[in-house]
Amino acid sequence: MTEATRPENGTTRSTSATISPNILRYLDQITEEYGVDLEPELAQVGLTETLMRSAALRVSYRQGSAVIRRAVELTGDENLGLRVGAAQHLTAWGLVGFAMLASDTLQVAIEAGVRFQNVSGAMTVWSAGREGSDYVIRADLPDPMIDPNVAVFLVEEAFSSVVTLGRLAADPGLTPQEVHFAFAAPRDVQPFRDLFRCPLHFSASGNRLVVPQTWINRTMPGRDPVTYAATLELLEGQMASRRRQQDLLEILEISVAQSLPVVPSFSEQARRHASSERTLRRRLADCGTSYEAIVEGVRRERVELLLHRPHLTLREVARQAGFSDERALRRAVRRWHGMAPLQLREGFSSETAGTTPSQGPGEPRDQA
């Protein structure tokens, strides 16, 4: 891709609590229509109804993925991501949505959304730019080990929301030239046809949405250069604050990762970073996380890495990840993935071999 607008991502670690929980808020609303109460699932990852209403709340990819996986399982809706994306309004993206409304052209609006995606609550990694004669929006996954059903949800939500918000901001008639999905076609493709109204390609090499040339340079109805400039100034301030938070989280994550199998105590971390425990705890709370959550996230990544090594026994995996024994490891993997460690290892081996694991959740959907 040439002339691509790249995101200011800061950290790509999926344990960092840096995402506005907009998707989870809309997911909670949609699942209520199925009679599904997500409160127990939210509570399991440390989120409460009060926290979900907080403008300062940030969640990690791990927290978000765990809730999404359960929501897909509980509703049984393989197109849940489409519904969550289509339910959103520009107000869901906060100042980013306002900047898009005030942009000069649709291309400028798209590039503003990509540039400030971390502020909007995106859970995919957006990029946009020219690919030959086409203007393409890409949505990549932040974590290559993410549950396949969660991956499908995130891509569905990503393209569904961007098309829905584009129609709200630019014109109800906005239609992509074509959309490519890296996952296999669902059993029922009709909801995709109804939403996107364009040619669809499944099992593609990547997740791509091609914007028609007739739309890309079209003037936005709410164009206002003064408001646009003022909003971007506010967003730059938010991004600077977010980068400081990400720096703190990355430092702690790296410290824990380098110390495993021994986990440094919280008081030791405070001393290492010339901070009081109270101040460090407050700074982590401002990031929407805790030291315990950081340790859990780093351990999870370490376990997944070790399970990719078939010569390691579960006892060795548990020891190297800092667990007291195999039983503690099994409980943790069950909590994270809903399956036993050996099932997870089998899934990793099958992915490497290009085959489908024989059991366990998160299997790719059949081609329609």
Coordinates of C-alpha atoms in Angstrom, one line a residue:
M1 CA 0.0 0.0 0.0
T2 CA 1.4 3.4 -0.9
E3 CA 0.7 6.8 0.7
A4 CA -0.9 4.9 3.6
T5 CA -2.0 6.6 6.7
R6 CA -0.6 4.6 9.6
P7 CA -2.1 4.6 13.1
E8 CA -0.3 6.0 16.1
N9 CA -0.6 2.8 18.0
G10 CA 2.0 3.2 20.7
T11 CA 1.8 -0.3 22.1
T12 CA 0.7 -3.4 20.3
R13 CA 0.7 -5.5 23.4
S14 CA -2.8 -7.0 23.9
T15 CA -2.5 -6.9 27.7
S16 CA -2.5 -3.0 27.9
A17 CA -5.7 -1.4 29.0
T18 CA -5.8 1.4 26.4
I19 CA -9.1 1.0 24.6
S20 CA -12.2 3.0 25.1
P21 CA -14.9 0.3 25.7
N22 CA -17.4 1.6 23.1
I23 CA -17.7 -1.8 21.4
L24 CA -18.4 -3.5 24.7
R25 CA -21.1 -0.9 25.6
Y26 CA -22.9 -1.5 22.3
L27 CA -22.4 -5.3 22.6
D28 CA -24.1 -5.1 26.0
Q29 CA -27.1 -3.4 24.4
I30 CA -27.4 -5.8 21.5
T31 CA -27.1 -9.0 23.6
E32 CA -29.9 -7.7 25.8
E33 CA -32.2 -8.2 22.8
Y34 CA -31.3 -11.9 23.0
G35 CA -32.1 -12.0 26.7
V36 CA -28.4 -12.4 27.4
D37 CA -27.0 -10.7 30.5
L38 CA -23.3 -9.9 30.0
E39 CA -22.8 -8.6 33.6
P40 CA -21.3 -11.9 34.8
E41 CA -18.9 -12.0 31.9
L42 CA -17.9 -8.3 32.4
A43 CA -17.4 -9.0 36.1
Q44 CA -15.1 -11.9 35.4
V45 CA -12.7 -9.5 33.6
G46 CA -13.0 -6.9 36.3
L47 CA -15.6 -4.6 34.7
T48 CA -18.8 -3.4 36.4
E49 CA -21.9 -1.5 35.3
T50 CA -20.5 1.6 37.1
L51 CA -17.1 1.3 35.4
M52 CA -18.7 0.8 32.0
R53 CA -20.4 4.2 32.4
S54 CA -17.1 5.9 33.2
A55 CA -15.7 8.1 30.4
A56 CA -12.2 7.4 31.8
L57 CA -12.5 3.6 31.6
R58 CA -10.0 1.8 29.3
V59 CA -10.0 -1.9 28.7
S60 CA -7.4 -4.3 27.2
Y61 CA -7.7 -6.5 24.1
R62 CA -7.7 -9.4 26.5
Q63 CA -10.6 -8.1 28.5
G64 CA -12.6 -7.2 25.4
S65 CA -11.9 -10.5 23.6
A66 CA -13.0 -12.5 26.6
V67 CA -16.3 -10.7 26.8
I68 CA -16.9 -10.9 23.0
R69 CA -16.1 -14.6 22.9
R70 CA -18.7 -15.4 25.5
A71 CA -21.3 -13.1 23.9
V72 CA -20.9 -14.9 20.6
E73 CA -21.3 -18.2 22.4
L74 CA -24.3 -17.2 24.5
T75 CA -26.2 -15.5 21.6
G76 CA -25.3 -18.1 19.0
D77 CA -25.3 -15.2 16.4
E78 CA -22.5 -15.7 13.9
N79 CA -23.2 -12.2 12.6
L80 CA -23.2 -10.5 16.0
G81 CA -20.3 -8.2 14.9
L82 CA -22.4 -6.8 12.0
R83 CA -25.2 -6.0 14.4
V84 CA -23.0 -4.3 16.9
G85 CA -21.3 -2.2 14.2
A86 CA -24.6 -1.2 12.6
A87 CA -26.0 -0.1 15.9
Q88 CA -23.4 2.6 16.4
H89 CA -23.6 6.4 15.9
L90 CA -20.9 8.9 15.3
T91 CA -21.3 10.0 19.0
A92 CA -19.9 6.5 19.9
W93 CA -16.5 7.7 18.5
G94 CA -16.6 10.9 20.6
L95 CA -14.3 13.7 19.4
V96 CA -13.1 11.5 16.5
G97 CA -16.6 11.3 15.2
F98 CA -17.0 15.0 15.5
A99 CA -13.7 15.6 13.6
M100 CA -15.0 13.3 10.8
L101 CA -18.2 15.3 10.6
A102 CA -16.3 18.5 10.2
S103 CA -13.7 17.2 7.7
D104 CA -13.3 18.7 4.2
T105 CA -13.7 15.4 2.2
L106 CA -14.6 11.8 2.9
Q107 CA -10.9 10.9 2.4
V108 CA -9.9 13.5 5.1
A109 CA -12.6 12.0 7.4
I110 CA -11.3 8.5 6.9
E111 CA -7.7 9.5 7.6
A112 CA -8.7 11.4 10.7
G113 CA -10.5 8.2 11.9
V114 CA -7.3 6.2 11.2
R115 CA -5.0 8.7 12.8
F116 CA -6.9 8.8 16.1
Q117 CA -8.2 5.3 16.2
N118 CA -6.8 4.7 19.7
V119 CA -9.1 7.4 21.0
S120 CA -12.2 6.0 19.3
G121 CA -12.1 2.6 20.9
A122 CA -11.1 0.6 17.8
M123 CA -10.1 -3.1 18.5
T124 CA -8.7 -3.7 15.0
V125 CA -5.7 -1.8 13.6
W126 CA -6.9 0.5 10.8
S127 CA -4.8 1.8 7.9
A128 CA -5.9 3.5 4.7
G129 CA -4.4 4.6 1.4
R130 CA -3.9 4.0 -2.3
E131 CA -3.4 0.5 -3.6
G132 CA -2.9 1.0 -7.3
S133 CA -5.9 3.0 -8.5
D134 CA -8.0 2.0 -5.5
Y135 CA -8.4 3.8 -2.2
V136 CA -8.5 1.0 0.4
I137 CA -9.3 0.8 4.1
R138 CA -7.7 -2.1 5.9
A139 CA -8.6 -3.7 9.2
D140 CA -5.9 -5.9 10.7
L141 CA -6.1 -7.9 14.0
P142 CA -3.9 -6.7 16.8
D143 CA -3.2 -10.2 18.2
P144 CA -2.4 -13.2 15.8
M145 CA -3.4 -15.6 18.6
I146 CA -6.9 -14.2 19.0
D147 CA -9.8 -16.7 19.1
P148 CA -11.1 -17.1 15.5
N149 CA -14.7 -16.3 16.5
V150 CA -13.5 -13.1 18.2
A151 CA -11.5 -12.3 15.1
V152 CA -14.6 -12.7 12.9
F153 CA -16.6 -10.5 15.3
L154 CA -14.0 -7.7 15.3
V155 CA -13.7 -7.6 11.5
E156 CA -17.5 -7.6 11.1
E157 CA -17.9 -4.9 13.7
A158 CA -15.0 -2.8 12.1
F159 CA -16.4 -2.7 8.5
S160 CA -20.0 -2.6 9.6
S161 CA -19.4 0.5 11.9
V162 CA -17.2 2.3 9.3
V163 CA -19.9 1.9 6.6
T164 CA -22.7 2.8 9.0
L165 CA -20.9 5.9 10.3
G166 CA -19.8 6.9 6.8
R167 CA -23.5 6.9 5.7
L168 CA -24.4 9.0 8.8
A169 CA -21.6 11.5 8.2
A170 CA -21.5 11.7 4.4
D171 CA -24.6 10.3 2.7
P172 CA -27.1 7.5 3.3
G173 CA -26.3 6.2 -0.2
L174 CA -22.6 5.6 0.5
T175 CA -21.7 2.1 -0.8
P176 CA -18.3 0.4 -0.9
Q177 CA -17.0 -0.7 -4.3
E178 CA -16.3 -4.1 -2.8
V179 CA -15.4 -5.7 0.6
H180 CA -12.9 -8.5 1.2
F181 CA -12.9 -10.6 4.4
A182 CA -10.1 -12.9 5.4
F183 CA -12.5 -15.3 7.1
A184 CA -14.7 -18.0 5.4
A185 CA -18.2 -17.1 4.4
P186 CA -20.9 -17.6 7.1
R187 CA -23.8 -19.9 6.6
D188 CA -26.1 -16.9 5.9
V189 CA -24.4 -14.2 3.7
Q190 CA -27.6 -12.2 3.3
P191 CA -27.0 -9.8 6.3
F192 CA -23.7 -8.9 4.7
R193 CA -25.4 -8.2 1.3
D194 CA -28.1 -6.1 3.0
L195 CA -25.6 -4.0 4.9
F196 CA -22.8 -3.5 2.4
R197 CA -24.8 -3.5 -0.9
C198 CA -21.7 -4.4 -3.0
P199 CA -19.7 -7.4 -4.2
L200 CA -18.3 -9.5 -1.2
H201 CA -15.2 -11.7 -1.1
F202 CA -14.6 -14.2 1.7
S203 CA -11.5 -16.2 2.5
A204 CA -9.5 -13.3 1.0
S205 CA -5.9 -12.6 1.7
G206 CA -6.8 -9.7 4.0
N207 CA -9.6 -7.5 5.3
R208 CA -10.1 -4.7 2.8
L209 CA -12.8 -2.2 2.0
V210 CA -12.5 -0.4 -1.4
V211 CA -14.0 3.1 -1.4
P212 CA -15.4 4.2 -4.9
Q213 CA -13.5 7.0 -6.6
T214 CA -16.8 8.9 -7.0
W215 CA -17.0 9.1 -3.2
I216 CA -13.5 9.6 -1.9
N217 CA -13.1 13.3 -2.8
R218 CA -16.7 14.2 -2.1
T219 CA -17.2 17.2 0.2
M220 CA -18.6 16.4 3.6
P221 CA -22.0 18.0 4.4
G222 CA -20.8 19.2 7.8
R223 CA -17.5 20.6 6.6
D224 CA -16.1 23.3 8.9
P225 CA -12.4 24.0 8.8
V226 CA -12.3 26.0 12.1
T227 CA -14.1 23.3 14.0
Y228 CA -12.0 20.6 12.4
A229 CA -8.8 22.3 13.4
A230 CA -10.0 22.9 17.0
T231 CA -11.1 19.3 17.4
L232 CA -7.8 17.9 16.1
E233 CA -6.0 20.0 18.7
L234 CA -8.0 18.4 21.4
L235 CA -7.4 15.0 20.0
E236 CA -3.7 15.6 19.9
G237 CA -3.8 16.3 23.6
Q238 CA -5.7 13.1 24.2
M239 CA -3.2 11.1 22.2
A240 CA -0.2 12.6 24.1
S241 CA -1.9 11.6 27.4
R242 CA -2.6 8.1 26.0
R243 CA 1.0 7.7 24.9
R244 CA 2.2 8.4 28.5
Q245 CA -0.2 5.8 29.8
Q246 CA 1.0 3.3 27.2
D247 CA 4.6 4.0 28.2
L248 CA 3.9 3.2 31.8
L249 CA 2.0 0.0 30.9
E250 CA 4.7 -1.2 28.6
I251 CA 7.4 -0.6 31.2
L252 CA 5.6 -2.7 33.7
E253 CA 4.7 -5.4 31.2
I254 CA 8.4 -5.7 30.1
S255 CA 9.5 -5.7 33.8
V256 CA 7.2 -8.6 34.6
A257 CA 8.0 -10.5 31.4
Q258 CA 11.8 -10.3 32.1
S259 CA 11.3 -11.4 35.7
L260 CA 9.3 -14.5 35.0
P261 CA 9.0 -17.1 36.5
V262 CA 9.3 -14.8 39.5
V263 CA 6.7 -12.0 39.6
P264 CA 8.0 -8.7 41.2
S265 CA 5.9 -7.5 44.0
F266 CA 3.9 -4.3 43.6
S267 CA 6.1 -2.5 46.2
E268 CA 9.2 -3.6 44.3
Q269 CA 7.8 -2.2 41.1
A270 CA 7.1 1.1 42.8
R271 CA 10.7 1.3 44.1
R272 CA 12.0 0.5 40.6
H273 CA 10.1 3.4 39.1
A274 CA 10.8 5.9 41.9
S275 CA 7.2 6.1 42.9
S276 CA 5.1 5.5 46.0
E277 CA 2.7 2.5 45.9
R278 CA -0.2 4.9 46.2
T279 CA 0.9 7.0 43.3
L280 CA 1.6 4.0 41.0
R281 CA -1.8 2.4 41.9
R282 CA -3.5 5.7 41.1
R283 CA -1.7 6.0 37.7
L284 CA -2.7 2.4 36.8
A285 CA -6.3 3.2 37.8
D286 CA -6.2 6.2 35.5
C287 CA -5.2 3.7 32.7
G288 CA -8.3 1.5 33.7
T289 CA -6.2 -1.4 34.9
S290 CA -4.3 -2.8 37.9
Y291 CA -0.9 -4.5 38.5
E292 CA -2.7 -7.8 39.0
A293 CA -4.3 -7.5 35.5
I294 CA -0.9 -6.7 33.9
V295 CA 0.7 -9.7 35.5
E296 CA -2.2 -11.9 34.4
G297 CA -1.9 -10.6 30.8
V298 CA 1.9 -11.1 30.6
R299 CA 1.5 -14.6 32.0
R300 CA -1.1 -15.4 29.4
E301 CA 1.1 -14.3 26.6
R302 CA 4.0 -16.4 28.0
V303 CA 1.8 -19.5 28.4
E304 CA 0.6 -19.2 24.8
L305 CA 4.1 -18.8 23.6
L306 CA 5.3 -21.9 25.6
L307 CA 2.4 -24.0 24.4
H308 CA 3.6 -23.5 20.8
R309 CA 6.7 -25.6 21.9
P310 CA 5.5 -29.2 21.8
H311 CA 8.6 -30.5 23.6
L312 CA 7.7 -28.7 26.8
T313 CA 5.6 -30.6 29.4
L314 CA 2.7 -28.8 31.1
R315 CA 4.8 -28.8 34.3
E316 CA 7.6 -26.9 32.5
V317 CA 5.0 -24.5 31.0
A318 CA 3.6 -23.8 34.4
R319 CA 7.0 -23.3 36.0
Q320 CA 8.3 -20.9 33.3
A321 CA 5.1 -18.9 33.4
G322 CA 5.3 -18.5 37.2
F323 CA 2.4 -20.8 38.2
S324 CA 2.6 -22.8 41.4
D325 CA 1.7 -26.1 39.6
E326 CA -0.1 -27.6 36.7
R327 CA -3.5 -27.3 38.3
A328 CA -3.1 -23.5 38.6
L329 CA -2.1 -23.5 34.9
R330 CA -5.1 -25.5 33.9
R331 CA -7.5 -23.1 35.8
A332 CA -5.9 -20.1 34.1
V333 CA -6.1 -21.5 30.6
R334 CA -9.7 -22.6 31.1
R335 CA -10.5 -19.0 32.3
W336 CA -8.8 -17.4 29.3
H337 CA -9.7 -19.7 26.5
G338 CA -12.6 -21.9 27.8
M339 CA -10.5 -25.1 27.1
A340 CA -7.7 -27.2 28.6
P341 CA -4.0 -26.4 27.9
L342 CA -3.6 -29.6 25.7
Q343 CA -6.6 -28.6 23.6
L344 CA -5.2 -25.1 23.2
R345 CA -1.8 -26.6 22.2
E346 CA -3.6 -28.9 19.6
G347 CA -5.3 -25.8 18.2
F348 CA -2.0 -24.0 17.8
S349 CA -0.5 -27.1 16.1
S350 CA -3.4 -27.3 13.7
E351 CA -3.1 -23.7 12.8
T352 CA 0.6 -24.2 12.0
A353 CA -0.2 -27.2 9.9
G354 CA -3.1 -25.4 8.1
T355 CA -5.7 -27.8 9.5
T356 CA -8.7 -27.4 11.8
P357 CA -8.4 -28.6 15.4
S358 CA -10.5 -31.6 16.3
Q359 CA -12.3 -30.0 19.2
G360 CA -12.7 -26.9 21.3
P361 CA -14.4 -23.5 20.7
G362 CA -13.3 -20.9 18.2
E363 CA -13.3 -23.1 15.0
P364 CA -13.5 -21.2 11.7
R365 CA -16.9 -21.2 10.0
D366 CA -17.6 -23.3 7.0
Q367 CA -17.6 -21.7 3.5
A368 CA -21.2 -21.1 2.4

